Short mmCIF file of C-alpha atoms in Angstrom, two decimals:
data_model
loop_
_atom_site.label_atom_id
_atom_site.label_comp_id
_atom_site.label_asym_id
_atom_site.label_seq_id
_atom_site.Cartn_x
_atom_site.Cartn_y
_atom_site.Cartn_z
CA MET A 8 8.02 132.31 122.06
CA ASP A 9 9.08 128.83 121.22
CA MET A 10 10.81 126.77 123.94
CA ILE A 11 14.29 126.02 122.22
CA LEU A 12 16.91 123.46 122.94
CA LYS A 13 19.83 125.81 123.19
CA LYS A 14 22.62 123.37 124.29
CA VAL A 15 23.09 119.68 125.07
CA PHE A 16 25.48 118.45 127.62
CA VAL A 17 26.87 115.05 128.46
CA GLY A 18 29.63 113.70 130.61
CA LEU A 19 30.77 110.74 132.70
CA PRO A 20 31.68 110.80 136.39
CA GLN A 21 34.96 112.26 137.30
CA LYS A 22 37.10 112.43 140.61
CA VAL A 23 38.48 115.70 141.38
CA GLY A 24 40.03 117.42 144.47
CA VAL A 25 42.71 116.21 147.06
CA LYS A 26 42.04 113.09 148.95
CA ASP A 27 43.15 114.26 152.40
CA ALA A 28 42.78 117.97 152.11
CA LYS A 29 42.23 119.88 155.31
CA ASN A 30 39.57 122.11 153.84
CA PRO A 31 36.40 119.95 153.16
CA MET A 32 35.75 122.10 149.99
CA GLU A 33 39.07 120.96 148.64
CA ARG A 34 38.65 117.24 149.35
CA GLU A 35 38.48 114.55 146.76
CA TRP A 36 34.80 113.89 145.39
CA GLU A 37 33.29 112.17 142.43
CA SER A 38 30.44 113.46 140.39
CA GLY A 39 28.84 113.53 136.84
CA ILE A 40 28.23 117.30 137.09
CA PHE A 41 31.17 118.10 134.81
CA LYS A 42 29.45 117.92 131.46
CA GLN A 43 30.56 119.08 127.95
CA PRO A 44 28.43 120.60 125.25
CA ILE A 45 27.87 118.40 122.17
CA GLN A 46 26.73 119.09 118.61
CA GLY A 47 24.74 116.99 116.15
CA PRO A 48 22.06 114.29 116.77
CA VAL A 49 22.23 112.24 119.95
CA LEU A 50 20.26 109.39 121.19
CA LEU A 51 17.91 110.01 124.12
CA THR A 52 16.95 106.81 125.83
CA LYS A 53 14.64 105.89 128.75
CA THR A 54 17.52 106.45 131.18
CA GLY A 55 19.24 109.47 129.60
CA LEU A 56 21.48 110.70 126.70
CA LEU A 57 23.98 108.43 125.14
CA GLY A 58 27.29 109.16 126.64
CA ASP A 59 26.06 110.62 129.96
CA GLY A 60 26.31 109.13 133.49
CA GLN A 61 26.05 109.81 137.22
CA ALA A 62 28.23 108.91 140.05
CA ASP A 63 25.54 108.65 142.73
CA ARG A 64 22.96 106.34 141.13
CA GLU A 65 20.85 106.24 144.25
CA ASN A 66 19.97 110.00 144.22
CA HIS A 67 20.68 110.80 140.52
CA GLY A 68 19.80 109.29 137.09
CA GLY A 69 17.18 106.57 136.33
CA PRO A 70 13.96 106.82 134.43
CA GLU A 71 12.47 109.56 136.49
CA LYS A 72 15.53 111.62 136.22
CA ALA A 73 16.43 110.85 132.69
CA VAL A 74 17.21 114.38 131.58
CA PHE A 75 17.99 117.27 133.82
CA VAL A 76 16.73 120.56 132.36
CA TYR A 77 17.86 124.10 133.17
CA PRO A 78 16.72 127.50 131.80
CA PHE A 79 19.32 129.63 130.03
CA GLU A 80 17.97 132.80 131.38
CA HIS A 81 18.91 131.93 135.12
CA TYR A 82 22.62 132.08 134.41
CA GLU A 83 22.63 135.86 134.05
CA ASN A 84 20.93 136.11 137.59
CA TRP A 85 23.59 133.86 139.19
CA GLN A 86 26.46 135.75 137.62
CA LYS A 87 25.14 139.09 138.92
CA GLU A 88 24.07 137.87 142.35
CA LEU A 89 27.16 135.86 143.07
CA ASN A 90 29.60 137.90 141.00
CA ALA A 91 30.73 134.67 139.44
CA THR A 92 31.20 134.68 135.73
CA GLU A 93 32.23 131.06 135.81
CA ILE A 94 28.73 129.92 136.67
CA GLY A 95 27.56 129.78 133.08
CA PRO A 96 25.75 127.30 130.82
CA GLY A 97 26.48 123.69 131.99
CA ALA A 98 27.43 124.68 135.39
CA MET A 99 24.47 123.21 137.18
CA GLY A 100 25.18 119.85 135.46
CA GLU A 101 22.16 120.07 133.13
CA ASN A 102 21.71 117.89 130.08
CA PHE A 103 19.28 120.35 128.35
CA LEU A 104 19.83 124.08 128.39
CA LEU A 105 16.44 125.54 127.35
CA GLU A 106 15.75 128.95 126.22
CA ASN A 107 12.37 130.91 126.56
CA VAL A 108 11.13 129.04 129.57
CA LYS A 109 11.15 129.08 133.39
CA GLU A 110 9.83 127.11 136.28
CA ASP A 111 6.56 129.14 136.56
CA ILE A 112 5.28 127.98 133.01
CA VAL A 113 6.30 124.36 133.13
CA ALA A 114 3.99 121.80 135.07
CA ILE A 115 4.22 118.11 136.04
CA GLY A 116 3.00 115.95 133.35
CA ASP A 117 3.72 118.43 130.54
CA THR A 118 4.55 116.23 127.59
CA TYR A 119 6.70 117.53 124.73
CA GLN A 120 7.96 116.34 121.30
CA ILE A 121 11.57 117.15 120.64
CA GLY A 122 13.17 115.61 117.56
CA ASP A 123 12.22 111.95 117.41
CA ALA A 124 11.82 111.76 121.22
CA ILE A 125 8.82 112.49 123.56
CA VAL A 126 9.67 113.60 127.03
CA GLN A 127 7.48 114.49 130.16
CA VAL A 128 8.10 116.64 133.21
CA SER A 129 8.46 114.39 136.22
CA GLN A 130 9.72 116.55 139.19
CA PRO A 131 11.70 119.68 140.17
CA ARG A 132 15.41 119.21 140.99
CA GLN A 133 16.27 119.30 144.55
CA PRO A 134 19.75 120.78 144.54
CA CYS A 135 22.49 118.84 146.53
CA TRP A 136 25.91 119.91 147.84
CA LYS A 137 27.79 119.15 144.76
CA PRO A 138 27.30 122.51 142.75
CA ALA A 139 28.42 124.12 146.02
CA ARG A 140 31.72 122.07 146.05
CA ARG A 141 32.33 122.78 142.41
CA PHE A 142 32.21 126.48 142.78
CA LYS A 143 33.28 126.74 146.41
CA ILE A 144 30.25 128.44 147.56
CA LYS A 145 29.10 126.47 150.78
CA ASN A 146 25.34 127.61 150.63
CA LEU A 147 24.89 127.43 146.91
CA ALA A 148 22.41 124.59 147.14
CA LEU A 149 20.25 126.55 149.54
CA LEU A 150 20.59 129.61 147.22
CA ILE A 151 19.38 127.47 144.28
CA GLN A 152 16.38 126.02 146.40
CA ASN A 153 15.32 129.22 147.87
CA SER A 154 15.39 131.20 144.62
CA GLY A 155 13.06 128.66 142.89
CA ARG A 156 15.69 128.39 139.96
CA THR A 157 15.99 124.77 140.44
CA GLY A 158 15.40 123.39 136.99
CA TRP A 159 13.43 120.08 136.58
CA TYR A 160 13.63 116.59 135.14
CA PHE A 161 12.14 114.91 132.18
CA ARG A 162 11.25 111.18 131.98
CA VAL A 163 11.34 109.81 128.38
CA LEU A 164 8.26 108.35 126.91
CA LYS A 165 9.61 107.73 123.55
CA GLU A 166 13.29 107.27 122.71
CA GLY A 167 14.87 108.97 119.78
CA ASN A 168 17.45 111.35 118.50
CA ILE A 169 17.47 115.00 119.49
CA GLU A 170 19.73 117.83 118.54
CA VAL A 171 20.71 121.41 119.56
CA GLY A 172 18.41 124.08 118.14
CA GLN A 173 15.24 121.93 118.03
CA LYS A 174 12.01 123.35 119.57
CA LEU A 175 9.96 121.50 122.19
CA THR A 176 6.40 121.23 121.04
CA LEU A 177 3.78 120.76 123.81
CA ILE A 178 1.65 117.66 123.25
CA GLU A 179 -0.37 117.56 126.51
CA ARG A 180 -0.72 119.46 129.81
CA PRO A 181 -2.75 117.39 132.20
CA TYR A 182 -1.76 119.29 135.49
CA PRO A 183 -1.41 122.98 134.76
CA LYS A 184 -1.86 123.82 138.43
CA TRP A 185 1.28 121.95 139.47
CA THR A 186 3.90 124.28 137.86
CA ILE A 187 7.61 123.63 138.92
CA SER A 188 7.44 126.89 140.92
CA LYS A 189 4.29 125.52 142.82
CA CYS A 190 6.01 122.31 143.45
CA ASN A 191 8.99 124.09 144.97
CA GLU A 192 6.73 126.22 147.10
CA ILE A 193 4.92 123.20 148.56
CA MET A 194 7.97 121.15 149.17
CA HIS A 195 10.27 123.91 150.43
CA GLY A 196 7.97 126.72 151.64
CA THR A 197 7.62 127.48 155.38
CA SER A 198 3.82 127.05 155.76
CA PRO A 199 2.32 125.07 152.74
CA ASN A 200 -1.50 124.40 152.77
CA PRO A 201 -2.07 120.96 154.20
CA GLU A 202 -4.87 120.35 151.78
CA GLU A 203 -2.69 121.35 148.81
CA VAL A 204 0.01 119.01 149.96
CA ARG A 205 -2.46 116.18 150.04
CA GLU A 206 -3.87 116.95 146.68
CA PHE A 207 -0.27 117.39 145.18
CA ALA A 208 0.88 114.02 146.70
CA GLN A 209 -1.96 112.36 144.61
CA CYS A 210 -0.85 113.81 141.33
CA GLU A 211 -0.59 110.87 139.09
CA LEU A 212 2.41 111.98 137.04
CA LEU A 213 4.58 113.27 139.95
CA ALA A 214 7.74 111.21 140.59
CA GLN A 215 7.33 108.54 143.19
CA ASN A 216 10.21 109.83 145.38
CA TRP A 217 8.33 113.16 145.72
CA LYS A 218 5.15 111.33 146.52
CA ASN A 219 6.93 109.42 149.18
CA THR A 220 8.31 112.51 150.85
CA LEU A 221 4.96 114.30 150.80
CA ASN A 222 3.10 111.22 152.12
CA LYS A 223 5.53 110.91 154.96
CA ARG A 224 5.04 114.57 155.85
CA ILE A 225 1.22 114.11 155.78
CA ALA A 226 1.54 111.18 158.05
CA THR A 227 3.98 112.51 160.51
CA GLY A 228 3.54 116.31 160.33
CA GLU A 229 7.31 116.56 160.08
CA THR A 230 9.68 117.84 157.32
CA SER A 231 12.88 116.20 156.46
CA ASP A 232 16.24 117.50 157.59
CA ILE A 233 17.69 118.91 154.40
CA ARG A 234 21.14 119.59 155.77
CA LYS A 235 22.68 116.37 154.62
CA ARG A 236 21.47 117.01 151.08
CA VAL A 237 22.42 120.69 150.77
CA ILE A 238 25.55 120.87 152.88
CA GLY A 239 26.64 117.20 153.08
CA PRO A 240 30.47 116.70 153.27
CA ASN A 241 31.06 120.46 152.57
CA GLU A 242 31.79 121.18 156.17
#
């Protein structure tokens, strides 16, 4: 089946919550996760969609994270598993909601034509504490990570207008081995194969921040403490 752009979401950073709330999950925070669906053509640039933005530019946005992509089919799973009907399209802060695709069939370097633009898979998403704060589910980032339903990012090779309903046409697949599922397994698995980690770190089209993390692991034999990312100020 064709991979279809089901919805497009954009949004600028917002502050929500209560500044001095006793409960950490109720405190004031700022994020670009609150996005709204749009219709009609929208310009996709090297750094993202026109009208979109991020609050934390150190960890979000930029050319290697120009477009955050999430599969439509995952939302049914989240709603059932968490008994949370409010976790629906747009909830993860995605820009592109895609239909007929999941992490096991998309690989690093996959290059697609969509509308006038050309995009390329750069890295999986590593979920942070913000979806957890949004839905008041403290361990949500860990659930996303451990489920493998992370979504992924596109870099933009050619700018142009895109629109809901368009299909993504595969142009090139240089690294079919490195699916998003496989990437997540190597990065977050309990006992990844060292030789596979080394090979993966040399993947030319893998985002540099992932290469840096993997190379540090190779050099030290240690994995990073993820608690700051997945729990952060939620406790």
